Tab-separated table of C-alpha atoms in Angstrom:
chain	number	residue	atom	x	y	z
A	29	UNK	CA	86.896	99.108	115.606
A	30	UNK	CA	89.223	101.915	114.125
A	31	UNK	CA	88.292	105.549	115.324
A	32	UNK	CA	86.337	108.207	112.694
A	33	UNK	CA	87.039	111.864	112.425
A	34	UNK	CA	83.958	113.780	112.080
A	35	UNK	CA	82.350	114.695	108.361
A	36	UNK	CA	84.615	116.749	106.759
A	37	UNK	CA	83.371	120.741	106.859
A	38	UNK	CA	82.563	122.020	103.535
A	39	UNK	CA	84.261	124.830	103.075
A	40	UNK	CA	86.776	123.642	105.838
A	41	UNK	CA	87.502	126.923	107.442
A	42	UNK	CA	90.311	128.206	110.342
A	43	UNK	CA	93.895	126.714	111.449
A	44	UNK	CA	94.717	122.885	110.530
A	45	UNK	CA	98.204	122.830	111.510
A	46	UNK	CA	100.325	120.029	109.799
A	47	UNK	CA	101.466	117.591	112.240
A	48	UNK	CA	104.737	117.263	113.123
A	49	UNK	CA	105.708	113.268	113.171
A	50	UNK	CA	107.212	112.420	116.428
A	51	UNK	CA	110.267	109.827	116.555
A	52	UNK	CA	111.967	107.440	119.018
A	53	UNK	CA	114.787	106.059	116.706
A	54	UNK	CA	115.159	106.030	113.455
A	55	UNK	CA	111.386	105.806	111.566
A	56	UNK	CA	110.189	104.303	115.081
A	57	UNK	CA	107.376	106.864	115.875
A	58	UNK	CA	107.499	108.225	119.297
A	59	UNK	CA	103.666	107.519	120.776
A	60	UNK	CA	103.861	109.127	123.465
A	61	UNK	CA	105.164	112.056	121.908
A	62	UNK	CA	102.855	112.382	119.199
A	63	UNK	CA	99.914	111.925	122.027
A	64	UNK	CA	101.323	114.420	123.739
A	65	UNK	CA	101.787	116.672	120.784
A	66	UNK	CA	97.958	116.142	119.438
A	67	UNK	CA	97.002	116.730	122.828
A	68	UNK	CA	98.243	120.127	123.219
A	69	UNK	CA	97.321	121.212	119.835
A	70	UNK	CA	93.332	119.677	120.350
A	71	UNK	CA	93.408	121.938	123.279
A	72	UNK	CA	94.297	125.301	121.334
A	73	UNK	CA	91.151	125.009	119.487
A	74	UNK	CA	92.441	123.816	115.502
A	75	UNK	CA	89.524	123.214	112.939
A	76	UNK	CA	91.616	119.766	112.156
A	77	UNK	CA	95.319	118.053	111.645
A	78	UNK	CA	96.956	117.798	108.728
A	79	UNK	CA	99.177	114.227	109.160
A	80	UNK	CA	101.476	113.509	106.447
A	81	UNK	CA	102.947	116.666	104.971
A	82	UNK	CA	106.060	118.780	104.633
A	83	UNK	CA	106.281	119.540	108.218
A	84	UNK	CA	104.986	115.870	108.989
A	85	UNK	CA	108.329	114.340	106.935
A	86	UNK	CA	106.091	112.258	104.860
A	87	UNK	CA	109.163	111.561	102.184
A	88	UNK	CA	111.174	110.599	104.659
A	89	UNK	CA	109.241	107.519	106.414
A	90	UNK	CA	108.682	104.021	105.404
A	91	UNK	CA	105.341	103.347	104.314
A	92	UNK	CA	104.839	101.226	107.275
A	93	UNK	CA	105.380	104.069	109.626
A	94	UNK	CA	103.590	106.184	107.740
A	95	UNK	CA	100.890	103.905	108.168
A	96	UNK	CA	101.412	103.637	111.640
A	97	UNK	CA	101.427	107.322	112.261
A	98	UNK	CA	97.373	107.421	110.930
A	99	UNK	CA	96.458	104.573	112.777
A	100	UNK	CA	97.809	106.013	116.179
A	101	UNK	CA	97.181	109.603	115.836
A	102	UNK	CA	93.228	109.073	114.531
A	103	UNK	CA	92.825	106.704	117.363
A	104	UNK	CA	94.212	109.877	119.649
A	105	UNK	CA	92.083	112.597	118.176
A	106	UNK	CA	89.122	110.519	118.379
A	107	UNK	CA	86.630	111.993	116.468
A	108	UNK	CA	87.274	115.510	117.763
A	109	UNK	CA	88.374	117.222	114.558
A	110	UNK	CA	88.899	116.127	111.135
A	111	UNK	CA	92.018	114.489	110.414
A	112	UNK	CA	93.763	114.886	106.701
A	113	UNK	CA	96.551	112.582	105.170
A	114	UNK	CA	99.077	113.112	102.941
A	115	UNK	CA	99.163	110.435	100.488
A	116	UNK	CA	101.402	111.759	97.877
A	117	UNK	CA	103.984	109.247	96.649
A	118	UNK	CA	105.873	109.386	92.703
A	119	UNK	CA	103.481	105.635	92.308
A	120	UNK	CA	100.119	105.876	91.709
A	121	UNK	CA	99.473	102.769	93.200
A	122	UNK	CA	101.363	103.739	96.074
A	123	UNK	CA	99.242	107.209	96.655
A	124	UNK	CA	95.896	105.246	95.683
A	125	UNK	CA	97.383	101.905	98.915
A	126	UNK	CA	97.770	104.926	101.503
A	127	UNK	CA	94.602	106.550	99.984
A	128	UNK	CA	92.670	103.741	101.208
A	129	UNK	CA	94.407	102.987	104.235
A	130	UNK	CA	93.960	106.548	105.371
A	131	UNK	CA	90.130	105.909	104.695
A	132	UNK	CA	90.044	101.768	106.416
A	133	UNK	CA	91.730	104.443	109.156
A	134	UNK	CA	89.638	106.648	110.018
A	135	UNK	CA	90.388	109.650	108.035
A	136	UNK	CA	88.345	112.791	106.631
A	137	UNK	CA	90.100	113.759	103.118
A	138	UNK	CA	93.047	112.706	101.756
A	139	UNK	CA	95.926	115.829	100.734
A	140	UNK	CA	98.042	115.345	97.377
A	141	UNK	CA	100.507	116.862	96.004
A	142	UNK	CA	102.203	116.798	92.199
A	143	UNK	CA	104.246	113.753	92.373
A	144	UNK	CA	107.978	115.191	93.210
A	145	UNK	CA	110.963	114.177	91.020
A	146	UNK	CA	110.185	113.412	86.955
A	147	UNK	CA	108.109	117.088	86.720
A	148	UNK	CA	104.820	116.231	85.189
A	149	UNK	CA	102.869	117.868	82.821
A	150	UNK	CA	99.823	119.396	83.361
A	151	UNK	CA	97.808	116.620	81.512
A	152	UNK	CA	99.818	114.185	82.948
A	153	UNK	CA	99.004	115.973	86.514
A	154	UNK	CA	95.021	115.629	86.099
A	155	UNK	CA	95.453	112.185	84.783
A	156	UNK	CA	97.049	111.284	87.955
A	157	UNK	CA	95.027	113.073	90.475
A	158	UNK	CA	91.633	111.549	88.474
A	159	UNK	CA	93.219	108.448	89.443
A	160	UNK	CA	93.508	108.545	92.873
A	161	UNK	CA	89.779	110.061	92.888
A	162	UNK	CA	88.571	107.241	90.813
A	163	UNK	CA	90.051	104.750	93.786
A	164	UNK	CA	89.174	106.771	97.190
A	165	UNK	CA	86.948	107.156	99.241
A	166	UNK	CA	86.854	110.422	100.916
A	167	UNK	CA	86.816	113.877	99.427
A	168	UNK	CA	90.670	115.143	98.422
A	169	UNK	CA	92.615	117.897	99.159
A	170	UNK	CA	95.039	119.069	96.417
A	171	UNK	CA	98.477	120.856	97.875
A	172	UNK	CA	100.273	122.869	95.513
A	173	UNK	CA	104.641	123.284	96.826
A	174	UNK	CA	106.437	124.110	93.850
A	175	UNK	CA	109.277	124.733	95.431
A	176	UNK	CA	109.874	121.387	96.295
A	177	UNK	CA	108.209	119.284	93.514
A	178	UNK	CA	109.002	121.580	90.874
A	179	UNK	CA	105.695	121.264	89.467
A	180	UNK	CA	102.313	124.011	90.215
A	181	UNK	CA	98.999	122.834	90.069
A	182	UNK	CA	98.211	125.478	87.160
A	183	UNK	CA	95.184	127.817	87.825
A	184	UNK	CA	93.794	126.044	84.540
A	185	UNK	CA	94.307	122.412	86.036
A	186	UNK	CA	92.793	123.583	88.937
A	187	UNK	CA	89.332	124.914	87.461
A	188	UNK	CA	89.705	121.683	85.568
A	189	UNK	CA	89.627	119.571	88.864
A	190	UNK	CA	87.415	121.548	91.112
A	191	UNK	CA	84.426	119.923	88.063
A	192	UNK	CA	85.002	116.765	90.719
A	193	UNK	CA	82.422	116.899	93.340
A	194	UNK	CA	85.308	114.551	95.720
A	195	UNK	CA	88.179	117.496	95.506
A	196	UNK	CA	87.024	119.944	97.782
A	197	UNK	CA	89.848	122.516	98.316
A	198	UNK	CA	93.235	123.347	97.794
A	199	UNK	CA	96.230	124.039	99.835
A	200	UNK	CA	98.930	126.668	98.501
A	201	UNK	CA	101.984	126.560	100.258
A	202	UNK	CA	104.167	128.743	97.056
A	203	UNK	CA	104.070	132.099	98.808
A	204	UNK	CA	102.894	133.565	95.743
A	205	UNK	CA	100.028	135.629	96.637
A	206	UNK	CA	98.926	136.628	92.728
A	207	UNK	CA	98.280	133.033	92.297
A	208	UNK	CA	96.081	132.157	96.092
A	209	UNK	CA	94.601	135.394	94.635
A	210	UNK	CA	93.451	133.867	91.600
A	211	UNK	CA	92.852	130.232	93.296
A	212	UNK	CA	90.557	132.188	95.805
A	213	UNK	CA	89.162	134.021	92.978
A	214	UNK	CA	88.151	129.946	91.232
A	215	UNK	CA	86.993	129.092	95.127
A	216	UNK	CA	83.882	131.060	94.657
A	217	UNK	CA	82.503	128.824	92.052
A	218	UNK	CA	81.791	126.405	94.448
A	219	UNK	CA	80.683	127.142	97.640
A	220	UNK	CA	81.679	124.003	99.604
A	221	UNK	CA	85.836	124.514	98.013
A	222	UNK	CA	88.040	125.333	100.767
A	223	UNK	CA	91.486	127.662	100.290
A	224	UNK	CA	94.238	127.399	102.937
A	225	UNK	CA	97.269	128.983	102.415
A	226	UNK	CA	100.785	127.288	104.136
A	227	UNK	CA	103.192	130.060	104.587
A	228	UNK	CA	101.655	131.092	108.615
A	229	UNK	CA	103.444	134.446	107.484
A	230	UNK	CA	100.717	135.300	105.054
A	231	UNK	CA	97.624	134.267	106.898
A	232	UNK	CA	96.100	137.815	107.413
A	233	UNK	CA	96.775	138.586	103.531
A	234	UNK	CA	95.167	135.573	102.354
A	235	UNK	CA	92.513	135.619	104.365
A	236	UNK	CA	92.278	138.827	102.850
A	237	UNK	CA	92.243	137.347	99.618
A	238	UNK	CA	89.461	135.294	100.527
A	239	UNK	CA	91.505	131.677	101.899
A	240	UNK	CA	89.385	130.057	104.058
A	241	UNK	CA	92.546	129.002	106.900
A	242	UNK	CA	95.991	128.105	107.587
A	243	UNK	CA	98.110	124.918	107.381
A	244	UNK	CA	100.910	126.719	109.633
A	245	UNK	CA	103.632	124.912	110.786
A	246	UNK	CA	103.925	126.936	114.322
A	247	UNK	CA	100.045	125.495	114.516
A	248	UNK	CA	101.952	122.619	116.753
A	249	UNK	CA	103.841	124.775	119.061
A	250	UNK	CA	101.531	128.178	119.379
A	251	UNK	CA	98.233	126.461	118.304
A	252	UNK	CA	95.881	129.175	120.339
A	253	UNK	CA	97.859	131.791	118.878
A	254	UNK	CA	97.629	131.316	115.373
A	255	UNK	CA	93.931	130.319	115.926
A	256	UNK	CA	92.831	133.754	117.414
A	257	UNK	CA	94.545	135.602	114.716
A	258	UNK	CA	92.588	133.904	112.184
A	259	UNK	CA	90.108	134.571	114.125
A	260	UNK	CA	90.685	138.096	114.167
A	261	UNK	CA	91.313	138.920	110.415
A	262	UNK	CA	88.642	136.687	109.319
A	263	UNK	CA	86.316	139.154	111.641
A	264	UNK	CA	87.763	142.084	110.372
A	265	UNK	CA	89.392	143.704	113.756
A	266	UNK	CA	92.582	145.248	112.771
A	267	UNK	CA	93.945	146.042	115.991
A	268	UNK	CA	93.699	142.829	117.437
A	269	UNK	CA	94.950	141.513	114.612
A	270	UNK	CA	98.142	144.051	114.353
A	271	UNK	CA	98.723	143.226	118.266
A	272	UNK	CA	99.007	139.467	117.077
A	273	UNK	CA	100.218	139.848	113.742
A	274	UNK	CA	103.207	141.213	115.417
A	275	UNK	CA	103.449	138.703	118.564
A	276	UNK	CA	103.180	135.637	115.594
A	277	UNK	CA	106.068	137.624	113.425
A	278	UNK	CA	108.862	136.970	116.798
A	279	UNK	CA	107.968	134.139	117.023
A	280	UNK	CA	108.664	133.001	113.202
A	281	UNK	CA	112.122	133.711	113.778
A	282	UNK	CA	112.061	129.770	114.637
A	283	UNK	CA	111.575	128.532	110.951
A	284	UNK	CA	115.177	130.186	110.169
A	285	UNK	CA	117.401	127.115	111.448
A	286	UNK	CA	119.571	126.731	108.222
A	287	UNK	CA	119.145	126.779	104.904
A	288	UNK	CA	116.208	125.212	102.665
A	289	UNK	CA	113.121	123.839	103.669
A	290	UNK	CA	114.419	121.336	106.267
A	291	UNK	CA	115.224	124.715	108.450
A	292	UNK	CA	111.571	125.325	109.110
A	293	UNK	CA	111.179	122.070	109.865
A	294	UNK	CA	114.151	121.095	111.977
A	295	UNK	CA	113.232	124.724	114.055
A	296	UNK	CA	109.438	123.719	114.845
A	297	UNK	CA	110.399	120.658	116.059
A	298	UNK	CA	113.732	122.016	118.067
A	299	UNK	CA	110.396	124.437	119.402
A	300	UNK	CA	108.525	121.218	120.545
A	301	UNK	CA	111.560	119.473	122.219
A	302	UNK	CA	112.212	121.957	124.068
A	303	UNK	CA	108.421	122.899	125.508
A	304	UNK	CA	108.220	119.570	126.305
A	305	UNK	CA	105.864	117.934	123.818
A	306	UNK	CA	108.313	115.763	121.653
A	307	UNK	CA	111.595	114.974	120.746
A	308	UNK	CA	113.072	117.291	118.112
A	309	UNK	CA	114.622	113.899	116.511
A	310	UNK	CA	114.280	114.199	112.592
A	311	UNK	CA	113.367	111.514	110.281
A	312	UNK	CA	116.769	110.508	108.622
A	313	UNK	CA	118.642	112.184	106.724
A	314	UNK	CA	117.431	114.935	107.611
A	315	UNK	CA	119.486	116.224	110.784
A	316	UNK	CA	118.223	118.072	114.124
A	317	UNK	CA	118.940	121.478	115.559
A	318	UNK	CA	123.036	122.363	115.509
A	319	UNK	CA	123.642	123.234	119.418
A	320	UNK	CA	123.820	126.914	118.125
A	321	UNK	CA	120.199	127.048	116.057
A	322	UNK	CA	118.397	125.256	119.360
A	323	UNK	CA	119.812	128.592	121.485
A	324	UNK	CA	118.145	130.376	118.709
A	325	UNK	CA	115.101	128.413	119.240
A	326	UNK	CA	115.478	128.904	122.970
A	327	UNK	CA	115.951	132.595	122.900
A	328	UNK	CA	113.142	132.983	120.461
A	329	UNK	CA	110.177	130.783	122.559
A	330	UNK	CA	111.793	132.638	126.119
A	331	UNK	CA	111.510	135.857	125.418
A	332	UNK	CA	107.539	135.139	123.930
A	333	UNK	CA	107.352	132.986	127.493
A	334	UNK	CA	106.724	129.830	126.150
A	335	UNK	CA	109.512	127.885	127.061
A	336	UNK	CA	108.308	124.621	129.737
A	337	UNK	CA	109.946	124.551	132.735
A	338	UNK	CA	110.796	121.065	132.043
A	339	UNK	CA	111.973	120.613	128.381
A	340	UNK	CA	112.753	117.262	127.550
A	341	UNK	CA	116.045	115.758	126.456
A	342	UNK	CA	117.592	117.036	123.091
A	343	UNK	CA	117.547	114.732	120.125
A	344	UNK	CA	120.812	112.911	119.330
C-alpha cells in the first residue's frame, strides 16, 4: 500500500520548500540523499513539501525519474506533512497522467504552471487547467512563473479558476508585488484559498500583503530560519523580523551562482552538498557550480555558521 499525505490544510500556510531532486547519476534518483534531505527539512518545522517544481529541476527529468521521486519521497515523508507534486507538461495527457500518479502515490495536492514552449492565450490556459482538474482527484494549486514559462496566470483568469472548488491556491514566482497584492485580494473571496510566494526574499513583504506562506528554495538548507522568519512576520514582531531578515539576506547570496534561473538552483544544490545533505549534481543539461561558484557558496555558508564538518564529495 502506498503511503498517504495528511489532509491538506485549507488554507495551506507557512513554509513549503520546493524540494531539490538529489541525483546519483544521469536521471537516477539518489534515494539516500533524498531521505537525508527530507529528514533535514522536516526537522526545520516546515508545513509541507513541494516536489518537482523549478528548484526540483522537473523539466530536466524523465517521466520515469519524476515518478520514482514521487514514490520515494512520499514514502520517506510517511504522512508527517502534506506533499504537493508538480505535474506541468506541454502535453495535457502527460499532465493528467502525472497528476493521477501523484494521487495514487499518496500526494495531498498537485501544482500546475502554464505549459512552457508555445505561449498560451488565457482561454487556452483556463481550458488546460480545467482538463487537468476534471481527471485529477486531488486539490490543485496554480503556479505563476512567467519568467520561465512566458505566460502569466492573469488575474482575471485566476478569478475565473477560483470558482472551481478543487483549485485551492496559487504560488506566485513572478516577483511582481502588485500582481501578488491583487491575487491576495482575490483570495479573500474564499477562506480556504492559499497564496504562496516563491521568491523568499519577498517573504516579509508578501505576508504583509496577505500571503499565506512561502515556497522558497532556501528551505532545503535553512528551513528553520525561513519558518522562524515567516512566523515572526505573521505575528507582526517587527524587531525579530528585522533580525531574521538580516541573517536571511546574507544567505541569499547563495542564489547568485551564475546567470539565469539555473544559477539559483545550482547555488542551493551546492549548499546542500556542502552541508552534507546530497550531491550537487544537476539534472543534465544543467551544470553544477564551478570551482569559483562553489567557493562563493562555501564562504556564505561558513559566515552563517551552517557548514557541516564533513561535507560530501563534490559533484562531477
